[in-house]
PDB file of C-alpha atoms and ligand atoms in Angstrom:
ATOM      1  CA  UNK D 258      35.505  41.352 -72.885  1.00 40.00           C
ATOM      2  CA  UNK D 259      32.151  41.352 -71.210  1.00 46.00           C
ATOM      3  CA  UNK D 260      30.883  38.035 -69.757  1.00 41.00           C
ATOM      4  CA  UNK D 261      27.660  37.800 -71.841  1.00 44.00           C
ATOM      5  CA  UNK D 262      29.580  38.487 -75.023  1.00 43.00           C
ATOM      6  CA  UNK D 263      32.217  35.828 -74.157  1.00 39.00           C
ATOM      7  CA  UNK D 264      29.556  33.132 -73.540  1.00 39.00           C
ATOM      8  CA  UNK D 265      27.841  34.009 -76.829  1.00 43.00           C
ATOM      9  CA  UNK D 266      31.055  33.925 -78.807  1.00 44.00           C
ATOM     10  CA  UNK D 267      32.739  30.819 -77.392  1.00 43.00           C
ATOM     11  CA  UNK D 268      29.684  28.846 -76.208  1.00 45.00           C
ATOM     12  CA  UNK D 269      31.616  27.633 -73.165  1.00 43.00           C
ATOM     13  CA  UNK D 270      31.527  28.926 -69.611  1.00 45.00           C
ATOM     14  CA  UNK D 271      33.871  31.727 -68.797  1.00 43.00           C
ATOM     15  CA  UNK D 272      36.781  30.478 -66.616  1.00 43.00           C
ATOM     16  CA  UNK D 273      35.857  33.048 -63.970  1.00 42.00           C
ATOM     17  CA  UNK D 274      32.287  31.654 -63.864  1.00 40.00           C
ATOM     18  CA  UNK D 275      33.626  28.117 -63.312  1.00 39.00           C
ATOM     19  CA  UNK D 276      35.862  29.389 -60.525  1.00 40.00           C
ATOM     20  CA  UNK D 277      33.023  31.101 -58.725  1.00 40.00           C
ATOM     21  CA  UNK D 278      30.765  28.064 -58.923  1.00 40.00           C
ATOM     22  CA  UNK D 279      33.495  25.728 -57.650  1.00 41.00           C
ATOM     23  CA  UNK D 280      34.255  28.097 -54.760  1.00 39.00           C
ATOM     24  CA  UNK D 281      30.546  28.244 -53.903  1.00 43.00           C
ATOM     25  CA  UNK D 282      30.298  24.428 -53.909  1.00 42.00           C
ATOM     26  CA  UNK D 283      33.230  23.829 -51.568  1.00 45.00           C
ATOM     27  CA  UNK D 284      32.675  26.701 -49.182  1.00 46.00           C
ATOM     28  CA  UNK D 285      28.898  26.762 -48.899  1.00 62.00           C
ATOM     29  CA  UNK D 286      27.059  23.715 -50.275  1.00 70.00           C
ATOM     30  CA  UNK D 287      23.532  24.886 -51.156  1.00 80.00           C
ATOM     31  CA  UNK D 288      20.786  22.837 -49.524  1.00 86.00           C
ATOM     32  CA  UNK D 289      18.972  20.756 -52.097  1.00 91.00           C
ATOM     33  CA  UNK D 290      15.353  19.672 -51.749  1.00 93.00           C
ATOM     34  CA  UNK D 291      15.339  15.964 -50.889  1.00 93.00           C
ATOM     35  CA  UNK D 292      12.396  15.438 -53.283  1.00 93.00           C
ATOM     36  CA  UNK D 293      13.046  17.561 -56.387  1.00 93.00           C
ATOM     37  CA  UNK D 294      16.762  18.212 -55.839  1.00 90.00           C
ATOM     38  CA  UNK D 295      16.317  21.973 -56.378  1.00 86.00           C
ATOM     39  CA  UNK D 296      18.905  24.049 -54.633  1.00 84.00           C
ATOM     40  CA  UNK D 297      16.416  26.484 -53.185  1.00 80.00           C
ATOM     41  CA  UNK D 298      15.631  24.244 -50.252  1.00 85.00           C
ATOM     42  CA  UNK D 299      14.678  26.771 -47.610  1.00 88.00           C
ATOM     43  CA  UNK D 300      12.888  24.445 -45.209  1.00 93.00           C
ATOM     44  CA  UNK D 301      14.197  21.727 -42.909  1.00 94.00           C
ATOM     45  CA  UNK D 302      12.104  19.171 -41.104  1.00 94.00           C
ATOM     46  CA  UNK D 303      13.084  19.088 -37.432  1.00 94.00           C
ATOM     47  CA  UNK D 304      12.039  15.422 -37.258  1.00 93.00           C
ATOM     48  CA  UNK D 305      13.817  13.730 -40.196  1.00 94.00           C
ATOM     49  CA  UNK D 306      16.363  16.569 -40.728  1.00 94.00           C
ATOM     50  CA  UNK D 307      15.655  16.572 -44.495  1.00 94.00           C
ATOM     51  CA  UNK D 308      15.715  19.753 -46.623  1.00 94.00           C
ATOM     52  CA  UNK D 309      12.714  20.730 -48.698  1.00 94.00           C
ATOM     53  CA  UNK D 310      11.631  23.468 -51.084  1.00 93.00           C
ATOM     54  CA  UNK D 311       8.490  25.208 -49.811  1.00 93.00           C
ATOM     55  CA  UNK D 312       6.229  23.151 -52.093  1.00 94.00           C
ATOM     56  CA  UNK D 313       7.674  19.806 -51.016  1.00 95.00           C
ATOM     57  CA  UNK D 314       7.890  20.888 -47.395  1.00 95.00           C
ATOM     58  CA  UNK D 315       4.112  21.455 -47.451  1.00 95.00           C
ATOM     59  CA  UNK D 316       3.684  18.030 -49.050  1.00 96.00           C
ATOM     60  CA  UNK D 317       5.917  16.491 -46.363  1.00 96.00           C
ATOM     61  CA  UNK D 318       3.782  18.100 -43.662  1.00 96.00           C
ATOM     62  CA  UNK D 319       0.622  16.724 -45.294  1.00 96.00           C
ATOM     63  CA  UNK D 320       2.125  13.224 -45.441  1.00 96.00           C
ATOM     64  CA  UNK D 321       3.142  13.477 -41.791  1.00 95.00           C
ATOM     65  CA  UNK D 322      -0.356  14.610 -40.893  1.00 96.00           C
ATOM     66  CA  UNK D 323      -1.844  11.592 -42.709  1.00 96.00           C
ATOM     67  CA  UNK D 324       0.632   9.245 -41.034  1.00 95.00           C
ATOM     68  CA  UNK D 325      -0.331  10.758 -37.654  1.00 95.00           C
ATOM     69  CA  UNK D 326      -4.004  10.059 -38.331  1.00 94.00           C
ATOM     70  CA  UNK D 327      -3.372   6.471 -39.455  1.00 93.00           C
ATOM     71  CA  UNK D 328      -0.755   5.485 -36.872  1.00 93.00           C
ATOM     72  CA  UNK D 329      -2.022   7.427 -33.868  1.00 94.00           C
ATOM     73  CA  UNK D 330      -5.531   8.909 -34.078  1.00 91.00           C
ATOM     74  CA  UNK D 331      -7.250   5.803 -35.498  1.00 90.00           C
ATOM     75  CA  UNK D 332      -5.490   3.460 -33.071  1.00 92.00           C
ATOM     76  CA  UNK D 333      -6.273   5.793 -30.181  1.00 92.00           C
ATOM     77  CA  UNK D 334      -9.976   5.596 -31.079  1.00 90.00           C
ATOM     78  CA  UNK D 335      -9.794   1.786 -31.065  1.00 90.00           C
ATOM     79  CA  UNK D 336      -8.117   2.029 -27.663  1.00 92.00           C
ATOM     80  CA  UNK D 337     -10.966   4.228 -26.399  1.00 91.00           C
ATOM     81  CA  UNK D 338     -13.591   1.521 -26.960  1.00 88.00           C
ATOM     82  CA  UNK D 339     -11.416  -0.867 -24.931  1.00 89.00           C
ATOM     83  CA  UNK D 340     -10.706   1.727 -22.213  1.00 91.00           C
ATOM     84  CA  UNK D 341     -14.470   2.379 -21.953  1.00 90.00           C
ATOM     85  CA  UNK D 342     -14.876  -1.199 -20.782  1.00 86.00           C
ATOM     86  CA  UNK D 343     -12.847  -0.185 -17.711  1.00 87.00           C
ATOM     87  CA  UNK D 344     -15.299   2.529 -16.603  1.00 86.00           C
ATOM     88  CA  UNK D 345     -16.593   0.298 -13.799  1.00 87.00           C
ATOM     89  CA  UNK D 346     -14.112  -0.772 -11.094  1.00 88.00           C
ATOM     90  CA  UNK D 347     -13.079  -4.425 -11.310  1.00 88.00           C
ATOM     91  CA  UNK D 348     -14.670  -6.630  -8.664  1.00 91.00           C
ATOM     92  CA  UNK D 349     -12.198  -8.965  -6.951  1.00 92.00           C
ATOM     93  CA  UNK D 350     -12.856 -12.685  -7.421  1.00 94.00           C
ATOM     94  CA  UNK D 351     -15.511 -14.254  -5.188  1.00 96.00           C
ATOM     95  CA  UNK D 352     -12.944 -16.785  -3.991  1.00 95.00           C
ATOM     96  CA  UNK D 353     -10.516 -14.127  -2.725  1.00 94.00           C
ATOM     97  CA  UNK D 354     -13.326 -12.112  -1.136  1.00 95.00           C
ATOM     98  CA  UNK D 355     -14.644 -15.217   0.611  1.00 96.00           C
ATOM     99  CA  UNK D 356     -11.175 -15.898   2.034  1.00 95.00           C
ATOM    100  CA  UNK D 357     -11.278 -12.460   3.673  1.00 95.00           C
ATOM    101  CA  UNK D 358     -14.883 -13.012   4.828  1.00 96.00           C
ATOM    102  CA  UNK D 359     -13.859 -16.330   6.374  1.00 96.00           C
ATOM    103  CA  UNK D 360     -10.856 -14.773   8.110  1.00 95.00           C
ATOM    104  CA  UNK D 361     -13.135 -12.002   9.423  1.00 95.00           C
ATOM    105  CA  UNK D 362     -15.720 -14.369  10.920  1.00 97.00           C
ATOM    106  CA  UNK D 363     -13.080 -16.709  12.355  1.00 96.00           C
ATOM    107  CA  UNK D 364     -11.204 -13.791  13.904  1.00 95.00           C
ATOM    108  CA  UNK D 365     -14.391 -12.316  15.416  1.00 96.00           C
ATOM    109  CA  UNK D 366     -15.216 -15.754  16.845  1.00 97.00           C
ATOM    110  CA  UNK D 367     -11.679 -16.143  18.269  1.00 95.00           C
ATOM    111  CA  UNK D 368     -11.777 -12.662  19.802  1.00 94.00           C
ATOM    112  CA  UNK D 369     -15.192 -13.385  21.303  1.00 96.00           C
ATOM    113  CA  UNK D 370     -14.018 -16.724  22.763  1.00 97.00           C
ATOM    114  CA  UNK D 371     -10.911 -15.082  24.195  1.00 95.00           C
ATOM    115  CA  UNK D 372     -12.978 -12.249  25.747  1.00 95.00           C
ATOM    116  CA  UNK D 373     -15.376 -14.752  27.371  1.00 97.00           C
ATOM    117  CA  UNK D 374     -12.399 -16.694  28.789  1.00 96.00           C
ATOM    118  CA  UNK D 375     -10.743 -13.494  30.057  1.00 94.00           C
ATOM    119  CA  UNK D 376     -13.926 -12.312  31.815  1.00 95.00           C
ATOM    120  CA  UNK D 377     -14.171 -15.704  33.516  1.00 96.00           C
ATOM    121  CA  UNK D 378     -10.475 -15.607  34.542  1.00 94.00           C
ATOM    122  CA  UNK D 379     -10.830 -12.056  35.857  1.00 92.00           C
ATOM    123  CA  UNK D 380     -13.913 -12.977  37.901  1.00 93.00           C
ATOM    124  CA  UNK D 381     -12.028 -15.985  39.292  1.00 93.00           C
ATOM    125  CA  UNK D 382      -9.067 -13.803  40.142  1.00 90.00           C
ATOM    126  CA  UNK D 383     -11.026 -11.121  42.025  1.00 86.00           C
ATOM    127  CA  UNK D 384     -13.014 -13.791  43.900  1.00 90.00           C
ATOM    128  CA  UNK D 385     -10.010 -15.934  44.807  1.00 90.00           C
ATOM    129  CA  UNK D 386      -9.445 -14.333  48.254  1.00 89.00           C
ATOM    130  CA  UNK D 387     -13.187 -14.089  48.968  1.00 91.00           C
ATOM    131  CA  UNK D 388     -13.707 -17.815  48.263  1.00 94.00           C
ATOM    132  CA  UNK D 389     -10.627 -18.689  50.322  1.00 93.00           C
ATOM    133  CA  UNK D 390     -11.890 -16.637  53.285  1.00 94.00           C
ATOM    134  CA  UNK D 391     -15.363 -18.170  53.108  1.00 95.00           C
ATOM    135  CA  UNK D 392     -13.725 -21.597  53.046  1.00 96.00           C
ATOM    136  CA  UNK D 393     -11.470 -20.774  56.022  1.00 95.00           C
ATOM    137  CA  UNK D 394     -14.500 -19.529  57.931  1.00 96.00           C
ATOM    138  CA  UNK D 395     -16.372 -22.802  57.220  1.00 97.00           C
ATOM    139  CA  UNK D 396     -13.444 -24.889  58.467  1.00 96.00           C
ATOM    140  CA  UNK D 397     -13.144 -22.686  61.563  1.00 96.00           C
ATOM    141  CA  UNK D 398     -16.876 -22.971  62.272  1.00 96.00           C
ATOM    142  CA  UNK D 399     -16.785 -26.749  61.927  1.00 96.00           C
ATOM    143  CA  UNK D 400     -13.868 -26.964  64.308  1.00 95.00           C
ATOM    144  CA  UNK D 401     -15.495 -24.635  66.854  1.00 95.00           C
ATOM    145  CA  UNK D 402     -18.771 -26.596  66.674  1.00 95.00           C
ATOM    146  CA  UNK D 403     -16.989 -29.900  67.052  1.00 94.00           C
ATOM    147  CA  UNK D 404     -14.880 -28.729  69.987  1.00 94.00           C
ATOM    148  CA  UNK D 405     -17.960 -27.224  71.643  1.00 93.00           C
ATOM    149  CA  UNK D 406     -20.125 -30.293  71.030  1.00 94.00           C
ATOM    150  CA  UNK D 407     -17.486 -32.670  72.291  1.00 94.00           C
ATOM    151  CA  UNK D 408     -16.561 -30.286  75.077  1.00 92.00           C
ATOM    152  CA  UNK D 409     -13.022 -31.184  74.190  1.00 88.00           C
ATOM    153  CA  UNK D 410     -10.836 -28.070  74.263  1.00 90.00           C
ATOM    154  CA  UNK D 411      -8.170 -26.477  76.370  1.00 92.00           C
ATOM    155  CA  UNK D 412      -6.402 -23.095  76.648  1.00 94.00           C
ATOM    156  CA  UNK D 413      -4.175 -23.785  73.641  1.00 94.00           C
ATOM    157  CA  UNK D 414      -7.240 -24.461  71.447  1.00 93.00           C
ATOM    158  CA  UNK D 415      -8.770 -21.136  72.514  1.00 95.00           C
ATOM    159  CA  UNK D 416      -5.459 -19.422  71.784  1.00 96.00           C
ATOM    160  CA  UNK D 417      -5.131 -21.051  68.347  1.00 95.00           C
ATOM    161  CA  UNK D 418      -8.761 -20.379  67.353  1.00 95.00           C
ATOM    162  CA  UNK D 419      -8.399 -16.778  68.492  1.00 96.00           C
ATOM    163  CA  UNK D 420      -5.365 -16.357  66.204  1.00 96.00           C
ATOM    164  CA  UNK D 421      -7.237 -17.844  63.249  1.00 95.00           C
ATOM    165  CA  UNK D 422     -10.211 -15.541  63.830  1.00 96.00           C
ATOM    166  CA  UNK D 423      -7.854 -12.542  63.965  1.00 96.00           C
ATOM    167  CA  UNK D 424      -6.222 -13.552  60.697  1.00 95.00           C
ATOM    168  CA  UNK D 425      -9.613 -13.927  59.008  1.00 95.00           C
ATOM    169  CA  UNK D 426     -10.657 -10.485  60.335  1.00 94.00           C
ATOM    170  CA  UNK D 427      -7.510  -8.848  58.969  1.00 93.00           C
ATOM    171  CA  UNK D 428      -8.009 -10.509  55.578  1.00 92.00           C
ATOM    172  CA  UNK D 429     -11.691  -9.521  55.504  1.00 92.00           C
ATOM    173  CA  UNK D 430     -10.804  -5.924  56.224  1.00 91.00           C
ATOM    174  CA  UNK D 431      -8.271  -5.932  53.389  1.00 88.00           C
ATOM    175  CA  UNK D 432     -10.802  -7.440  51.015  1.00 87.00           C
ATOM    176  CA  UNK D 433     -13.538  -4.867  51.662  1.00 87.00           C
ATOM    177  CA  UNK D 434     -11.236  -1.823  51.731  1.00 86.00           C
ATOM    178  CA  UNK D 435     -10.794  -0.633  48.084  1.00 78.00           C
ATOM    179  CA  UNK D 436      -7.318   0.845  48.696  1.00 77.00           C
ATOM    180  CA  UNK D 437      -6.082  -2.488  50.032  1.00 73.00           C
ATOM    181  CA  UNK D 438      -7.474  -4.753  47.298  1.00 70.00           C
ATOM    182  CA  UNK D 439      -5.105  -6.512  44.923  1.00 75.00           C
ATOM    183  CA  UNK D 440      -3.969  -4.642  41.862  1.00 80.00           C
ATOM    184  CA  UNK D 441      -5.103  -6.393  38.672  1.00 82.00           C
ATOM    185  CA  UNK D 442      -3.895  -5.310  35.261  1.00 85.00           C
ATOM    186  CA  UNK D 443      -5.366  -6.145  31.865  1.00 85.00           C
ATOM    187  CA  UNK D 444      -2.249  -6.484  29.733  1.00 88.00           C
ATOM    188  CA  UNK D 445      -3.053  -5.872  26.080  1.00 86.00           C
ATOM    189  CA  UNK D 446      -0.364  -6.708  23.518  1.00 86.00           C
ATOM    190  CA  UNK D 447      -1.366  -4.709  20.450  1.00 87.00           C
ATOM    191  CA  UNK D 448      -2.207  -6.867  17.431  1.00 85.00           C
ATOM    192  CA  UNK D 449      -0.315  -6.031  14.245  1.00 87.00           C
ATOM    193  CA  UNK D 450      -3.310  -6.357  11.920  1.00 84.00           C
ATOM    194  CA  UNK D 451      -1.273  -5.631   8.786  1.00 83.00           C
ATOM    195  CA  UNK D 452       0.900  -8.657   9.403  1.00 84.00           C
ATOM    196  CA  UNK D 453      -1.976 -10.859  10.516  1.00 84.00           C
ATOM    197  CA  UNK D 454      -3.542 -10.843   7.049  1.00 87.00           C
ATOM    198  CA  UNK D 455      -2.807  -8.844   3.891  1.00 87.00           C
ATOM    199  CA  UNK D 456      -3.192  -8.911   0.133  1.00 87.00           C
ATOM    200  CA  UNK D 457      -0.317  -8.623  -2.307  1.00 86.00           C
ATOM    201  CA  UNK D 458       0.223  -8.632  -6.056  1.00 85.00           C
ATOM    202  CA  UNK D 459       2.034 -11.710  -7.366  1.00 83.00           C
ATOM    203  CA  UNK D 460       2.283 -10.617 -11.027  1.00 83.00           C
ATOM    204  CA  UNK D 461       2.302  -7.120 -12.488  1.00 81.00           C
ATOM    205  CA  UNK D 462       1.316  -5.611 -15.842  1.00 78.00           C
ATOM    206  CA  UNK D 463       4.238  -4.557 -18.030  1.00 78.00           C
ATOM    207  CA  UNK D 464       5.558  -1.218 -16.812  1.00 75.00           C
ATOM    208  CA  UNK D 465       3.830   1.827 -18.359  1.00 67.00           C
ATOM    209  CA  UNK D 466       6.292   4.348 -19.749  1.00 63.00           C
TER     210      UNK D 466
HETATM  211 ZN1   ZN E 629      11.237  20.283 -53.826  1.00 89.01          ZN
HETATM  212 ZN1   ZN E 630      10.423  15.029 -41.871  1.00 89.01          ZN
END
């Protein structure tokens, strides 16, 4: 008996028809639209993994598009007005800037004072021998004058004075000959400016993702 005729005559599904539908259900469940429950759900949403018929898939896309505008686009525009307030760089506080200014002027003053002191010390150092020689010469002259005035000298005085004069001559020669002058070094220990003063952040904004 043909299938159509059987259904008409008995008004119940043909056993074969039942079998086929049950086999279809267990082996290959048709995707149903999550909105209208139709089995012809040909579209899946990659985001929520739901199945849709074409009509409801288009509706789903429209809803998503509206949600995007409300949740993202509108909020982004609000954010823009706030971000626009950041178009000028932020000026550090006057108090912090003045701390750096103060450090700068104090440091310049300290460096200047140190340089003045060093120039004085260096001048003292290079004149040390000169001043000593001039002083020795004065003492020698006084002694010679005294001995001569008093007419109070003997061979040993002449001998001794002669030795002193020789020593002064040798020293004088050393002093005026550039190759024989004392070697003076300006020792400069480099300043670690980064450790002398620096700025650092004590609190941070929450981490941006
Ligand atoms: Zn549907
Ligand atoms: Zn979705």
